[in-house]
Short mmCIF file of C-alpha atoms in Angstrom, two decimals:
data_model
loop_
_atom_site.label_atom_id
_atom_site.label_comp_id
_atom_site.label_asym_id
_atom_site.label_seq_id
_atom_site.Cartn_x
_atom_site.Cartn_y
_atom_site.Cartn_z
CA MET A 1 1.60 -40.01 60.91
CA SER A 2 0.77 -37.33 63.11
CA THR A 3 -1.07 -34.98 60.93
CA GLU A 4 -4.14 -35.50 61.92
CA VAL A 5 -3.46 -34.48 65.24
CA ILE A 6 -1.89 -31.43 64.68
CA GLU A 7 -4.80 -30.61 62.74
CA LYS A 8 -6.90 -30.46 65.06
CA VAL A 9 -5.15 -28.78 68.15
CA GLU A 10 -4.31 -25.74 65.01
CA VAL A 11 -7.88 -25.06 64.66
CA LYS A 12 -8.29 -24.73 68.40
CA LYS A 13 -8.01 -21.19 69.83
CA GLU A 14 -5.89 -20.13 72.69
CA THR A 15 -7.91 -19.65 75.75
CA GLU A 16 -6.58 -22.30 77.72
CA ALA A 17 -5.39 -21.18 81.38
CA LEU A 18 -1.75 -22.14 81.87
CA PHE A 19 -2.53 -24.55 83.82
CA SER A 20 -5.65 -25.47 83.24
CA LYS A 21 -7.30 -28.75 84.50
CA LYS A 22 -5.69 -31.06 81.61
CA ARG A 23 -2.30 -29.40 81.83
CA LYS A 24 -2.24 -30.55 84.89
CA SER A 25 -2.89 -34.25 84.22
CA LEU A 26 0.00 -33.83 81.68
CA VAL A 27 2.16 -33.45 84.84
CA SER A 28 0.09 -36.02 86.76
CA ASN A 29 -0.44 -39.04 85.14
CA PRO A 30 3.04 -40.11 84.34
CA MET A 31 4.09 -40.21 87.63
CA ASP A 32 1.62 -42.92 88.20
CA SER A 33 -1.36 -44.00 86.30
CA ASP A 34 0.96 -43.65 82.54
CA ASN A 35 4.62 -43.90 83.55
CA PRO A 36 7.08 -44.02 81.39
CA ILE A 37 8.86 -46.71 83.43
CA THR A 38 5.78 -48.85 84.50
CA ILE A 39 3.69 -48.25 81.94
CA GLN A 40 5.32 -47.36 79.05
CA VAL A 41 8.38 -49.40 79.37
CA LEU A 42 10.28 -46.94 77.82
CA GLY A 43 14.67 -45.65 79.13
CA ILE A 44 14.72 -48.96 80.74
CA CYS A 45 18.78 -49.21 79.87
CA SER A 46 19.63 -46.31 82.18
CA ALA A 47 17.00 -47.33 84.92
CA LEU A 48 19.12 -50.75 84.89
CA ALA A 49 22.56 -49.15 84.18
CA VAL A 50 23.12 -45.48 86.58
CA THR A 51 21.52 -46.80 89.51
CA ILE A 52 23.76 -48.20 92.25
CA ALA A 53 24.65 -44.98 94.57
CA LEU A 54 21.95 -42.13 94.93
CA GLN A 55 24.26 -39.28 93.58
CA GLY A 56 24.87 -40.51 90.51
CA THR A 57 20.85 -41.14 89.54
CA LEU A 58 20.13 -37.76 90.20
CA ILE A 59 22.08 -36.05 87.88
CA MET A 60 21.58 -38.98 85.62
CA ALA A 61 17.44 -37.39 86.53
CA PHE A 62 18.41 -33.75 86.10
CA ALA A 63 20.17 -34.51 82.87
CA VAL A 64 16.97 -36.90 80.98
CA MET A 65 14.47 -33.57 82.92
CA PHE A 66 16.96 -31.22 81.17
CA VAL A 67 16.71 -33.02 77.63
CA VAL A 68 13.24 -33.98 77.05
CA MET A 69 11.39 -30.95 78.11
CA MET A 70 14.01 -29.38 75.88
CA ALA A 71 13.88 -31.43 73.40
CA ASN A 72 9.87 -31.73 73.49
CA VAL A 73 9.66 -27.43 73.44
CA VAL A 74 12.34 -27.59 70.28
CA ILE A 75 10.52 -30.01 68.29
CA SER A 76 7.34 -28.75 68.97
CA ALA A 77 8.24 -25.28 67.80
CA LEU A 78 9.80 -26.75 64.53
CA ARG A 79 6.82 -29.22 64.10
CA ASN A 80 5.28 -27.81 61.03
CA THR A 81 8.35 -27.13 59.23
CA ILE A 82 9.72 -31.05 59.62
CA PRO A 83 9.50 -33.29 56.75
CA ASN A 84 8.05 -36.61 58.04
CA ARG A 85 9.91 -38.50 55.90
CA ILE A 86 13.50 -37.40 57.56
CA ARG A 87 11.64 -36.54 61.43
CA ILE A 88 14.06 -38.96 63.04
CA ILE A 89 17.34 -37.49 61.80
CA VAL A 90 15.81 -34.09 62.64
CA GLN A 91 14.76 -35.04 66.32
CA LEU A 92 17.96 -37.26 66.61
CA VAL A 93 20.42 -34.36 65.68
CA VAL A 94 18.55 -31.82 68.44
CA VAL A 95 18.74 -34.65 70.87
CA ALA A 96 21.99 -35.38 70.56
CA THR A 97 23.18 -31.53 70.71
CA LEU A 98 21.44 -31.11 73.37
CA VAL A 99 23.34 -34.21 74.99
CA ALA A 100 25.84 -32.83 74.20
CA THR A 101 25.42 -29.63 76.04
CA VAL A 102 24.57 -31.97 79.06
CA ASP A 103 27.64 -34.19 78.76
CA GLN A 104 30.30 -31.41 78.29
CA THR A 105 28.93 -29.42 81.27
CA LEU A 106 28.94 -32.41 83.83
CA ARG A 107 32.94 -33.21 82.77
CA ALA A 108 33.25 -29.27 83.47
CA PHE A 109 31.22 -29.15 87.12
CA ALA A 110 31.10 -33.06 88.23
CA TYR A 111 33.86 -34.85 86.46
CA GLU A 112 34.20 -37.91 88.71
CA GLN A 113 30.28 -38.42 88.28
CA SER A 114 30.32 -37.42 84.92
CA LYS A 115 33.02 -40.73 84.90
CA ALA A 116 31.22 -43.07 86.80
CA LEU A 117 28.51 -42.26 84.55
CA SER A 118 30.29 -43.62 81.61
CA VAL A 119 28.38 -44.25 78.43
CA PHE A 120 24.96 -43.33 79.64
CA VAL A 121 25.12 -39.94 79.71
CA GLY A 122 25.44 -40.62 75.93
CA LEU A 123 22.52 -42.73 75.78
CA ILE A 124 20.23 -39.81 76.77
CA ILE A 125 19.85 -39.64 72.87
CA THR A 126 18.94 -43.41 72.50
CA ASN A 127 16.52 -43.11 75.99
CA CYS A 128 13.17 -44.21 74.18
CA ILE A 129 11.36 -41.28 76.72
CA VAL A 130 12.89 -38.79 74.98
CA MET A 131 11.91 -39.86 71.10
CA GLY A 132 9.03 -41.51 72.76
CA ARG A 133 7.35 -38.40 73.53
CA LEU A 134 8.61 -36.24 70.78
CA GLU A 135 7.37 -39.19 68.16
CA ALA A 136 3.84 -39.48 70.49
CA PHE A 137 3.08 -35.79 71.83
CA ALA A 138 5.60 -33.19 71.22
CA MET A 139 5.11 -33.27 66.37
CA GLY A 140 1.13 -33.00 67.71
CA ASN A 141 1.71 -30.71 70.08
CA LYS A 142 2.06 -26.79 71.42
CA PRO A 143 5.55 -25.69 72.60
CA TRP A 144 3.99 -24.76 76.28
CA ASP A 145 1.77 -28.40 76.13
CA SER A 146 5.07 -29.94 75.23
CA LEU A 147 7.55 -28.65 77.73
CA LEU A 148 5.16 -29.88 81.04
CA ASP A 149 4.79 -33.02 79.13
CA GLY A 150 8.42 -33.81 78.90
CA PHE A 151 8.44 -31.98 82.89
CA GLY A 152 6.17 -34.79 83.95
CA ASN A 153 7.43 -37.45 82.19
CA SER A 154 10.84 -36.90 83.56
CA LEU A 155 9.20 -36.81 86.94
CA GLY A 156 7.52 -40.16 86.72
CA TYR A 157 11.09 -41.48 85.46
CA ALA A 158 13.40 -39.61 87.85
CA TRP A 159 10.79 -41.11 90.79
CA ILE A 160 11.19 -44.52 90.08
CA ILE A 161 15.10 -44.56 89.21
CA ILE A 162 15.89 -43.03 92.43
CA ALA A 163 13.31 -45.26 93.97
CA ILE A 164 15.30 -48.10 92.67
CA ALA A 165 18.61 -46.55 93.63
CA PHE A 166 17.45 -46.09 97.31
CA VAL A 167 16.55 -49.60 97.77
CA ARG A 168 19.88 -50.90 95.49
CA GLU A 169 21.92 -48.20 97.66
CA LEU A 170 21.10 -48.61 101.37
CA LEU A 171 21.64 -52.28 100.90
CA GLY A 172 23.95 -52.96 98.77
CA ALA A 173 26.64 -50.59 100.58
CA GLY A 174 24.28 -49.81 103.74
CA LYS A 175 24.97 -45.90 102.61
CA LEU A 176 22.92 -42.95 101.10
CA PHE A 177 24.11 -40.75 99.11
CA GLY A 178 27.58 -41.98 99.86
CA PHE A 179 27.15 -41.58 103.84
CA GLN A 180 26.99 -44.70 106.18
CA VAL A 181 23.65 -45.15 107.36
CA LEU A 182 23.16 -49.47 108.41
CA ASP A 183 26.25 -49.61 110.61
CA LYS A 184 28.65 -51.40 109.54
CA ALA A 185 28.73 -53.69 112.62
CA TRP A 186 25.23 -55.26 112.61
CA TYR A 187 24.62 -55.13 108.36
CA THR A 188 27.32 -56.58 105.90
CA ALA A 189 26.50 -55.58 102.60
CA ASN A 190 24.65 -57.12 100.46
CA GLY A 191 26.83 -57.39 97.21
CA PHE A 192 23.52 -58.54 95.78
CA PHE A 193 22.13 -55.14 95.79
CA ALA A 194 25.64 -53.88 93.29
CA THR A 195 24.57 -55.21 90.84
CA PRO A 196 22.53 -54.71 87.64
CA ALA A 197 20.85 -57.95 88.12
CA ALA A 198 19.35 -57.18 90.90
CA ALA A 199 18.43 -53.65 89.33
CA CYS A 200 15.89 -55.60 87.26
CA ILE A 201 14.26 -58.11 90.22
CA ILE A 202 13.48 -55.31 92.47
CA LEU A 203 12.11 -53.12 89.32
CA GLY A 204 9.49 -55.76 88.70
CA VAL A 205 8.86 -55.85 91.88
CA ILE A 206 7.97 -51.94 91.97
CA ILE A 207 6.15 -53.10 89.06
CA TRP A 208 4.70 -55.71 90.66
CA ILE A 209 3.52 -53.31 94.02
CA LEU A 210 2.09 -50.73 91.42
CA ARG A 211 -0.19 -52.88 89.77
CA ALA A 212 -1.53 -54.74 92.54
CA ARG A 213 -2.81 -50.88 93.89
CA SER A 214 -3.61 -49.76 90.58
CA GLY A 215 -5.60 -53.42 89.08
CA TYR A 216 -3.83 -53.30 85.73
CA VAL A 217 -3.92 -56.38 84.22
CA GLU A 218 -1.78 -57.45 81.37
CA ASP A 219 -2.46 -59.94 79.53
CA MET B 1 43.49 -63.54 65.50
CA GLU B 2 43.86 -65.43 68.85
CA ASN B 3 43.46 -61.34 69.82
CA LEU B 4 39.59 -61.12 67.90
CA LEU B 5 38.73 -64.65 68.64
CA ASN B 6 38.79 -63.50 72.81
CA ILE B 7 37.40 -60.16 71.39
CA PHE B 8 34.69 -61.92 70.02
CA VAL B 9 34.17 -64.89 73.08
CA LYS B 10 33.68 -61.87 75.31
CA SER B 11 31.84 -59.27 74.00
CA ILE B 12 28.97 -62.48 73.07
CA PHE B 13 29.80 -64.28 76.40
CA ILE B 14 31.09 -61.72 79.31
CA ASP B 15 30.08 -58.31 78.43
CA ASN B 16 26.79 -59.47 77.35
CA MET B 17 24.97 -56.52 75.74
CA ILE B 18 22.10 -56.97 77.39
CA PHE B 19 23.14 -58.89 80.82
CA ALA B 20 26.40 -57.05 81.74
CA TYR B 21 25.56 -53.84 80.30
CA PHE B 22 21.39 -53.42 79.74
CA LEU B 23 21.97 -52.08 76.64
CA GLY B 24 19.15 -52.05 74.15
CA MET B 25 16.34 -53.01 76.52
CA CYS B 26 13.96 -50.87 75.25
CA SER B 27 13.64 -52.80 72.26
CA TYR B 28 14.83 -56.33 73.79
CA LEU B 29 11.52 -56.23 76.53
CA ALA B 30 8.78 -55.31 73.72
CA VAL B 31 10.25 -57.72 70.60
CA SER B 32 10.05 -60.21 73.36
CA LYS B 33 7.31 -62.49 73.09
CA LYS B 34 7.34 -64.09 69.95
CA TYR B 35 10.45 -66.13 69.55
CA LYS B 36 9.86 -65.41 65.17
CA THR B 37 10.16 -61.60 65.49
CA ALA B 38 12.97 -61.87 68.28
CA THR B 39 15.31 -63.87 65.87
CA GLY B 40 14.04 -61.18 62.57
CA LEU B 41 15.37 -58.38 65.64
CA GLY B 42 17.87 -60.04 66.67
CA ALA B 43 19.38 -60.59 63.36
CA ALA B 44 19.20 -57.45 61.93
CA VAL B 45 20.54 -55.67 65.49
CA ILE B 46 23.79 -58.18 64.43
CA PHE B 47 23.57 -57.23 60.75
CA VAL B 48 23.52 -53.58 61.96
CA LEU B 49 26.27 -53.59 64.57
CA ALA B 50 28.53 -55.37 62.38
CA ILE B 51 27.89 -52.23 59.86
CA THR B 52 27.99 -49.89 62.40
CA VAL B 53 30.80 -50.35 64.49
CA PRO B 54 33.36 -49.65 62.18
CA LEU B 55 32.01 -47.17 60.32
CA ASN B 56 32.01 -45.47 63.74
CA TRP B 57 35.82 -46.14 63.99
CA VAL B 58 36.40 -44.81 61.42
CA ALA B 59 34.33 -41.46 61.72
CA TYR B 60 36.06 -41.55 65.74
CA ASN B 61 39.56 -41.98 64.20
CA TYR B 62 40.30 -40.12 61.58
CA LEU B 63 37.45 -37.50 61.85
CA LEU B 64 37.14 -37.20 65.98
CA LYS B 65 40.14 -37.86 68.03
CA GLU B 66 42.45 -35.18 68.76
CA GLY B 67 44.92 -35.19 66.24
CA ALA B 68 43.25 -37.40 64.10
CA LEU B 69 42.86 -34.51 60.50
CA THR B 70 46.91 -34.82 60.50
CA TRP B 71 45.98 -37.10 57.55
CA VAL B 72 44.38 -33.39 55.62
CA SER B 73 47.06 -31.48 57.15
CA GLU B 74 49.82 -31.42 59.66
CA SER B 75 48.35 -27.50 61.03
CA LEU B 76 45.10 -30.35 62.05
CA ALA B 77 46.90 -31.72 64.42
CA ASP B 78 45.64 -30.46 67.66
CA VAL B 79 41.82 -30.16 66.90
CA ASP B 80 39.71 -32.53 69.20
CA LEU B 81 36.14 -32.73 68.12
CA GLU B 82 35.43 -34.89 70.59
CA VAL B 83 32.73 -32.59 71.34
CA LEU B 84 30.72 -34.01 68.33
CA LYS B 85 31.05 -37.79 69.07
CA PHE B 86 27.12 -38.11 69.50
CA ILE B 87 26.14 -36.33 66.53
CA VAL B 88 28.13 -38.13 64.15
CA PHE B 89 27.76 -42.24 65.75
CA ILE B 90 24.03 -41.22 65.85
CA ALA B 91 23.39 -39.42 62.55
CA ILE B 92 25.93 -42.05 60.87
CA VAL B 93 23.33 -44.91 62.92
CA ALA B 94 20.59 -43.13 61.77
CA ALA B 95 21.48 -43.10 58.09
CA PHE B 96 22.95 -46.05 57.72
CA VAL B 97 19.21 -47.84 59.14
CA GLN B 98 17.52 -45.80 56.68
CA LEU B 99 20.08 -46.13 53.78
CA ILE B 100 19.49 -50.48 54.80
CA GLU B 101 16.44 -50.02 54.66
CA MET B 102 15.86 -48.10 51.48
CA ILE B 103 18.62 -51.04 49.67
CA VAL B 104 17.10 -53.72 51.46
CA GLU B 105 13.44 -52.99 50.26
CA LYS B 106 14.38 -52.58 46.49
CA PHE B 107 16.78 -55.34 46.23
CA SER B 108 15.51 -58.28 48.46
CA PRO B 109 11.51 -58.66 49.12
CA SER B 110 11.97 -61.45 51.58
CA LEU B 111 14.40 -60.26 53.75
CA TYR B 112 12.97 -57.29 53.78
CA ASN B 113 9.90 -58.75 55.05
CA ALA B 114 11.87 -60.34 57.70
CA LEU B 115 13.77 -57.39 58.37
CA GLY B 116 12.40 -54.12 57.56
CA ILE B 117 9.89 -53.53 59.80
CA PHE B 118 12.64 -53.67 62.84
CA LEU B 119 14.74 -51.12 60.99
CA PRO B 120 13.28 -48.40 62.11
CA LEU B 121 13.18 -50.09 65.22
CA ILE B 122 17.46 -49.77 65.90
CA ALA B 123 18.71 -46.46 64.92
CA VAL B 124 16.97 -45.60 68.06
CA ASN B 125 18.40 -49.32 70.01
CA CYS B 126 20.58 -48.27 72.95
CA SER B 127 23.04 -51.08 72.23
CA ILE B 128 24.52 -49.97 68.63
CA LEU B 129 24.88 -46.20 69.86
CA GLY B 130 26.09 -47.93 72.81
CA ALA B 131 28.77 -50.16 71.32
CA ALA B 132 30.08 -46.67 69.31
CA LEU B 133 30.59 -44.91 72.37
CA PHE B 134 32.65 -48.20 73.53
CA LEU B 135 34.87 -47.56 71.07
CA PRO B 136 37.07 -44.72 72.17
CA THR B 137 37.09 -46.49 75.74
CA ARG B 138 38.76 -48.88 74.62
CA GLU B 139 41.11 -49.12 72.18
CA TYR B 140 40.50 -51.08 69.21
CA ASN B 141 42.08 -51.69 65.92
CA LEU B 142 39.68 -52.00 62.57
CA ALA B 143 39.61 -55.39 62.55
CA GLU B 144 39.19 -55.63 66.69
CA ALA B 145 36.34 -53.02 66.62
CA THR B 146 34.58 -55.20 63.54
CA THR B 147 34.77 -58.66 65.68
CA PHE B 148 33.34 -56.24 68.52
CA GLY B 149 30.30 -55.22 66.37
CA ILE B 150 29.22 -58.52 65.85
CA GLY B 151 30.45 -60.13 69.11
CA SER B 152 28.09 -57.53 70.86
CA GLY B 153 25.12 -58.24 68.10
CA VAL B 154 25.40 -62.08 68.44
CA GLY B 155 25.03 -61.97 71.66
CA TRP B 156 22.08 -59.47 71.92
CA PHE B 157 20.55 -62.28 69.47
CA LEU B 158 20.83 -65.02 71.71
CA ALA B 159 19.68 -63.11 75.05
CA VAL B 160 16.69 -61.68 73.16
CA VAL B 161 16.31 -65.30 71.33
CA SER B 162 16.68 -66.99 74.65
CA LEU B 163 14.05 -64.79 76.49
CA ALA B 164 11.51 -65.31 74.06
CA ALA B 165 11.68 -68.74 74.33
CA ILE B 166 11.43 -68.84 77.95
CA ARG B 167 8.01 -66.24 77.12
CA GLU B 168 6.63 -68.24 75.42
CA LYS B 169 6.60 -70.68 77.50
CA MET B 170 5.42 -68.51 80.18
CA ALA B 171 2.40 -68.40 79.14
CA TYR B 172 1.05 -71.60 80.24
CA SER B 173 2.43 -70.70 83.63
CA ASP B 174 0.23 -68.85 86.72
CA VAL B 175 1.37 -66.21 86.92
CA PRO B 176 -0.29 -63.29 90.06
CA LYS B 177 -1.93 -60.99 87.91
CA PRO B 178 -0.43 -57.55 88.64
CA LEU B 179 2.97 -59.59 87.65
CA ARG B 180 2.03 -60.76 84.46
CA GLY B 181 3.58 -59.30 81.48
CA LEU B 182 6.50 -56.62 82.16
CA GLY B 183 7.54 -57.70 85.97
CA ILE B 184 7.79 -61.50 85.43
CA THR B 185 9.70 -60.15 82.15
CA PHE B 186 12.11 -57.99 84.42
CA ILE B 187 12.39 -60.86 87.18
CA VAL B 188 13.21 -63.56 84.40
CA VAL B 189 15.77 -61.54 82.72
CA GLY B 190 17.32 -60.36 86.25
CA LEU B 191 17.73 -64.32 86.69
CA MET B 192 19.39 -64.69 83.55
CA ALA B 193 21.69 -61.95 83.52
CA PHE B 194 23.17 -63.63 87.06
CA GLY B 195 23.04 -66.46 85.31
CA PHE B 196 25.83 -64.78 82.49
CA MET B 197 27.42 -63.52 85.76
CA SER B 198 28.86 -67.12 85.87
CA PHE B 199 30.90 -66.20 82.32
CA ALA B 200 32.60 -63.13 84.07
CA GLY B 201 34.85 -65.42 86.51
CA PHE B 202 35.76 -67.44 83.08
CA LYS B 203 39.56 -67.29 81.82
CA LEU B 204 39.50 -67.28 78.21
CA PRO B 205 42.53 -69.52 77.42
CA PHE B 206 44.17 -67.28 74.87
#
């Protein structure tokens, strides 16, 4: 399916600047108008499950960033040698290797956090952002572009999950990064925000705000 | 037997894949627009979970776990291949989904028409890999693992079909424009999750 795209890119001569306008938009578009979570609807599972506290969320965001960028580069470098029929398995094995690296690193240096994230580090493998970017972008573009695309998309993912975690930790526990910011004397922690169901509703509201701003309407 | 029933009910209602763990959300949101496609994907998820969870259980207990390789030779007793669990699990799931797709296509075209287009989607459905990744932390035996797989699948099916039914009805309501589609769906899922949270207080009688 992506062969046409590949050919088109191959024909073009390498004259583009390292940070041309098009390449900048690869990073900036996913932040807003092409956001992986709110527009492309990818990577929802982890967005809902890991966002109970900011610290874990940040670790998750960095883990996803590492995996998306590296996987994009590797697959993009291999794109002309991967047979089309087994490309999903090849992609999954590359991603799984990267995720195993991240998981082992977390266990070595941040054991408590890795325990708290439990299966969700492993589930980066099936995080649709990773597979979605590999299929939609890395299979048809050069490594440097793919790296930028991965960076942009993981940033777009990161700011949304950090926003959700901010609201959830602030209202759910009165804390930010584990420090008490809302005084217990007048603020009673609202257990509602600690449940993943609240994450769903917060995400719904974020999407509502973003779309009201951009005027995007789904039918 | 009672234990199995317990695991089955628990994995459908209390530990529902969608409402308790939020696994498999991407395809959950993508295919829940129509009741019919939702039923198709739900059935495919039950099918794949029922097969891959026991398979992954075997792979984990006879290949990956520390000391799992003693059936090959006593000298391998302290080999721990747990690092490889991600690669092994996902390879088993992806390969099996591909294999099932080919078999179904060959032998049952009608089933293929019903399930076929969903099978590739399932290889990257988090609930399948998620169920496999829960295995190391819960010490199930093979029968329990299979029950857990089927139960999780049924729970997912229930969740996707009920969301699709709600979304079909919602087509007739006047939702604020920017909230239409994804936004309202998230809010509905959140409310449904609250409903399912009430099951958490259930004490199973056995």
